[in-house]
mmCIF file of C-alpha atoms in Angstrom:
data_model
loop_
_atom_site.group_PDB
_atom_site.id
_atom_site.type_symbol
_atom_site.label_atom_id
_atom_site.label_comp_id
_atom_site.label_asym_id
_atom_site.label_seq_id
_atom_site.Cartn_x
_atom_site.Cartn_y
_atom_site.Cartn_z
ATOM 1 C CA MET V 1 16.615 15.226 22.085
ATOM 2 C CA SER V 2 15.315 14.804 18.578
ATOM 3 C CA ILE V 3 16.314 11.882 16.383
ATOM 4 C CA SER V 4 15.647 12.084 12.662
ATOM 5 C CA ASN V 5 16.351 9.298 10.205
ATOM 6 C CA LEU V 6 18.083 10.745 7.149
ATOM 7 C CA SER V 7 18.674 7.433 5.384
ATOM 8 C CA PRO V 8 15.806 8.056 2.931
ATOM 9 C CA MET V 9 17.690 11.156 1.799
ATOM 10 C CA PHE V 10 20.696 9.072 0.772
ATOM 11 C CA ARG V 11 18.912 6.400 -1.264
ATOM 12 C CA ARG V 12 17.075 6.308 -4.528
ATOM 13 C CA ASN V 13 14.191 3.976 -5.179
ATOM 14 C CA MET V 14 13.207 3.747 -8.842
ATOM 15 C CA GLY V 15 12.993 7.525 -9.193
ATOM 16 C CA PHE V 16 10.504 8.077 -6.357
ATOM 17 C CA ASP V 17 11.215 10.944 -4.015
ATOM 18 C CA ARG V 18 11.570 9.598 -0.484
ATOM 19 C CA LEU V 19 11.620 13.013 1.149
ATOM 20 C CA ASN V 20 8.111 12.471 2.512
ATOM 21 C CA ASP V 21 9.337 9.417 4.408
ATOM 22 C CA LEU V 22 11.841 11.641 6.181
ATOM 23 C CA PHE V 23 9.221 14.104 7.342
ATOM 24 C CA GLU V 24 6.779 11.365 8.326
ATOM 25 C CA SER V 25 9.456 9.781 10.509
ATOM 26 C CA ILE V 26 9.862 12.955 12.576
ATOM 27 C CA MET V 27 7.671 12.780 15.649
ATOM 28 C CA PRO V 28 5.083 15.604 15.785
ATOM 29 C CA GLY V 29 5.618 16.327 19.489
ATOM 30 C CA GLU V 30 9.374 16.848 19.222
ATOM 31 C CA SER V 31 11.045 20.209 19.582
ATOM 32 C CA HIS V 32 12.456 21.488 16.307
ATOM 33 C CA TYR V 33 15.292 23.394 17.912
ATOM 34 C CA PRO V 34 17.699 24.244 16.481
ATOM 35 C CA PRO V 35 16.471 24.701 12.914
ATOM 36 C CA TYR V 36 18.491 22.823 10.293
ATOM 37 C CA ASN V 37 18.572 22.134 6.555
ATOM 38 C CA VAL V 38 19.614 19.026 4.620
ATOM 39 C CA GLU V 39 20.880 19.858 1.141
ATOM 40 C CA LYS V 40 21.994 17.719 -1.783
ATOM 41 C CA ILE V 41 24.931 19.545 -3.354
ATOM 42 C CA GLY V 42 26.140 16.845 -5.766
ATOM 43 C CA ASP V 43 25.477 13.277 -6.876
ATOM 44 C CA ASP V 44 26.971 11.852 -3.695
ATOM 45 C CA GLN V 45 27.492 15.063 -1.708
ATOM 46 C CA TYR V 46 25.207 16.367 1.048
ATOM 47 C CA ARG V 47 25.316 19.239 3.515
ATOM 48 C CA ILE V 48 23.622 19.624 6.878
ATOM 49 C CA SER V 49 23.332 23.254 7.992
ATOM 50 C CA VAL V 50 22.401 23.928 11.625
ATOM 51 C CA SER V 51 21.466 27.352 12.947
ATOM 52 C CA ALA V 52 23.930 27.923 15.785
ATOM 53 C CA ALA V 53 23.569 31.654 16.410
ATOM 54 C CA GLY V 54 25.334 32.656 19.605
ATOM 55 C CA PHE V 55 27.459 29.475 19.727
ATOM 56 C CA SER V 56 31.207 29.467 19.200
ATOM 57 C CA PRO V 57 33.018 26.379 17.885
ATOM 58 C CA ASP V 58 34.137 25.751 21.485
ATOM 59 C CA ASN V 59 30.480 25.399 22.550
ATOM 60 C CA LEU V 60 29.635 22.882 19.788
ATOM 61 C CA GLU V 61 30.412 19.187 19.638
ATOM 62 C CA ILE V 62 29.844 16.727 16.776
ATOM 63 C CA ASN V 63 29.989 12.963 17.321
ATOM 64 C CA LEU V 64 29.379 10.023 15.001
ATOM 65 C CA ASP V 65 28.583 6.778 16.769
ATOM 66 C CA ASN V 66 26.982 3.758 15.116
ATOM 67 C CA GLN V 67 25.825 5.883 12.129
ATOM 68 C CA VAL V 68 24.093 8.399 14.425
ATOM 69 C CA LEU V 69 25.407 11.924 13.954
ATOM 70 C CA THR V 70 24.917 13.860 17.203
ATOM 71 C CA ILE V 71 25.341 17.625 17.324
ATOM 72 C CA THR V 72 25.461 19.149 20.812
ATOM 73 C CA GLY V 73 25.477 22.826 21.665
ATOM 74 C CA LYS V 74 26.199 24.015 25.190
ATOM 75 C CA SER V 75 25.071 27.553 25.847
ATOM 76 C CA SER V 76 27.313 29.686 28.019
ATOM 77 C CA GLN V 77 24.532 32.268 28.495
ATOM 78 C CA GLU V 78 21.782 29.868 29.513
ATOM 79 C CA SER V 79 21.375 31.317 32.987
ATOM 80 C CA ASN V 80 18.966 34.237 33.019
ATOM 81 C CA ASP V 81 20.500 37.657 33.424
ATOM 82 C CA LYS V 82 18.984 39.061 36.612
ATOM 83 C CA THR V 83 20.041 42.623 35.774
ATOM 84 C CA ALA V 84 17.980 42.807 32.562
ATOM 85 C CA GLU V 85 14.238 42.800 32.247
ATOM 86 C CA TYR V 86 13.195 41.329 28.915
ATOM 87 C CA LEU V 87 10.201 42.994 27.294
ATOM 88 C CA TYR V 88 10.419 40.425 24.491
ATOM 89 C CA LYS V 89 12.876 37.536 24.249
ATOM 90 C CA GLY V 90 12.882 36.070 20.742
ATOM 91 C CA ILE V 91 16.499 34.919 20.557
ATOM 92 C CA SER V 92 16.665 31.426 21.937
ATOM 93 C CA ASN V 93 20.163 30.758 23.163
ATOM 94 C CA ARG V 94 19.684 27.442 24.903
ATOM 95 C CA SER V 95 21.578 24.188 24.904
ATOM 96 C CA PHE V 96 20.537 21.544 22.405
ATOM 97 C CA LYS V 97 21.210 18.004 21.267
ATOM 98 C CA LEU V 98 20.290 17.032 17.705
ATOM 99 C CA SER V 99 20.692 13.432 16.503
ATOM 100 C CA LEU V 100 20.440 12.363 12.870
ATOM 101 C CA GLN V 101 20.551 8.767 11.582
ATOM 102 C CA LEU V 102 22.872 8.435 8.581
ATOM 103 C CA ASP V 103 22.876 5.800 5.867
ATOM 104 C CA PRO V 104 25.536 3.091 6.410
ATOM 105 C CA HIS V 105 27.685 4.331 3.487
ATOM 106 C CA VAL V 106 27.644 8.041 4.363
ATOM 107 C CA GLU V 107 30.809 9.574 5.792
ATOM 108 C CA VAL V 108 31.393 12.958 7.399
ATOM 109 C CA GLU V 109 33.950 14.912 5.383
ATOM 110 C CA GLN V 110 34.192 18.269 7.120
ATOM 111 C CA ALA V 111 32.485 20.617 9.577
ATOM 112 C CA ASN V 112 32.688 24.418 9.776
ATOM 113 C CA CYS V 113 31.108 27.060 11.978
ATOM 114 C CA GLU V 114 30.839 30.503 10.395
ATOM 115 C CA HIS V 115 28.473 33.438 10.917
ATOM 116 C CA GLY V 116 26.228 31.478 13.303
ATOM 117 C CA LEU V 117 25.806 28.553 10.898
ATOM 118 C CA LEU V 118 27.284 25.106 11.513
ATOM 119 C CA THR V 119 27.769 23.225 8.235
ATOM 120 C CA ILE V 120 28.605 19.534 8.035
ATOM 121 C CA ASN V 121 29.582 18.106 4.649
ATOM 122 C CA LEU V 122 28.736 14.469 4.000
ATOM 123 C CA LYS V 123 29.700 12.087 1.215
ATOM 124 C CA ARG V 124 28.052 8.841 0.199
ATOM 125 C CA VAL V 125 30.723 6.239 -0.570
ATOM 126 C CA THR V 126 29.512 3.220 -2.520
ATOM 127 C CA PRO V 127 31.529 0.047 -1.827
ATOM 128 C CA GLU V 128 33.170 -1.570 -4.877
ATOM 129 C CA GLY V 129 30.860 -4.597 -4.724
ATOM 130 C CA GLN V 130 27.771 -2.386 -4.890
ATOM 131 C CA LYS V 131 28.860 -0.033 -7.678
ATOM 132 C CA SER V 132 27.065 -0.386 -10.972
ATOM 133 C CA ARG V 133 28.925 -2.071 -13.787
ATOM 134 C CA GLN V 134 28.204 -2.858 -17.390
ATOM 135 C CA ILE V 135 27.380 -6.481 -18.163
ATOM 136 C CA PRO V 136 28.582 -7.598 -21.607
ATOM 137 C CA ILE V 137 25.956 -9.279 -23.793
ATOM 138 C CA GLY V 138 26.841 -12.670 -25.283
ATOM 139 C CA GLN V 139 30.073 -13.078 -23.311
ATOM 140 C CA LYS V 140 30.862 -14.701 -20.049
ATOM 141 C CA ALA V 141 31.661 -12.215 -17.316
ATOM 142 C CA SER V 142 34.979 -13.968 -16.691
ATOM 143 C CA SER V 143 35.986 -14.196 -20.406
ATOM 144 C CA GLU V 144 38.388 -11.265 -20.030
ATOM 145 C CA ASN V 145 40.124 -13.067 -17.159
ATOM 146 C CA SER V 146 40.409 -16.337 -19.129
ATOM 147 C CA ALA V 147 41.827 -14.450 -22.161
ATOM 148 C CA GLN V 148 44.489 -12.903 -19.947
ATOM 149 C CA THR V 149 45.262 -16.329 -18.482
ATOM 150 C CA GLU V 150 45.700 -17.831 -21.983
ATOM 151 C CA ASN V 151 48.150 -15.073 -22.966
ATOM 152 C CA ILE V 152 50.190 -15.736 -19.853
ATOM 153 C CA GLU V 153 50.165 -19.499 -20.335
ATOM 154 C CA ALA V 154 51.081 -19.377 -24.070
ATOM 155 C CA PRO V 155 54.718 -18.280 -23.580
ATOM 156 C CA GLN V 156 55.264 -20.987 -20.966
ATOM 157 C CA GLY V 157 54.107 -23.729 -23.380
ATOM 158 C CA GLN V 158 56.674 -22.823 -26.093
#
């Protein structure tokens, strides 16, 4: 089982690219099967593409538990065919389990399996309290609220 932390992919730190942190976090002795890509397709949109040649959607399972996205593939042809003698076997059709750590505000939107490629679309959702907002200069942040309160109270005082 390989576990990769993708949280550096979903953060920005003063313009520095944190992609190196991702690759440094991957252990050198781990198997890199199956191959996969992590793509940024929009400001808050990401895609994970996993090579799943020989796997049908029935043989694949995707779970999200405690911000760990686990992709499991169960090969139906894993037992060796005793009737065939392989001169060269380059197609690896074996079971796998791939685990990826997601950032706390990343949600899985959709997953598709087409032409031997499993794609998982992700979206980063920023909570309201953490979204950027413009701070007015020379005014109190609550001045708009107090102005609305005065307009409401004025008709009652007449």
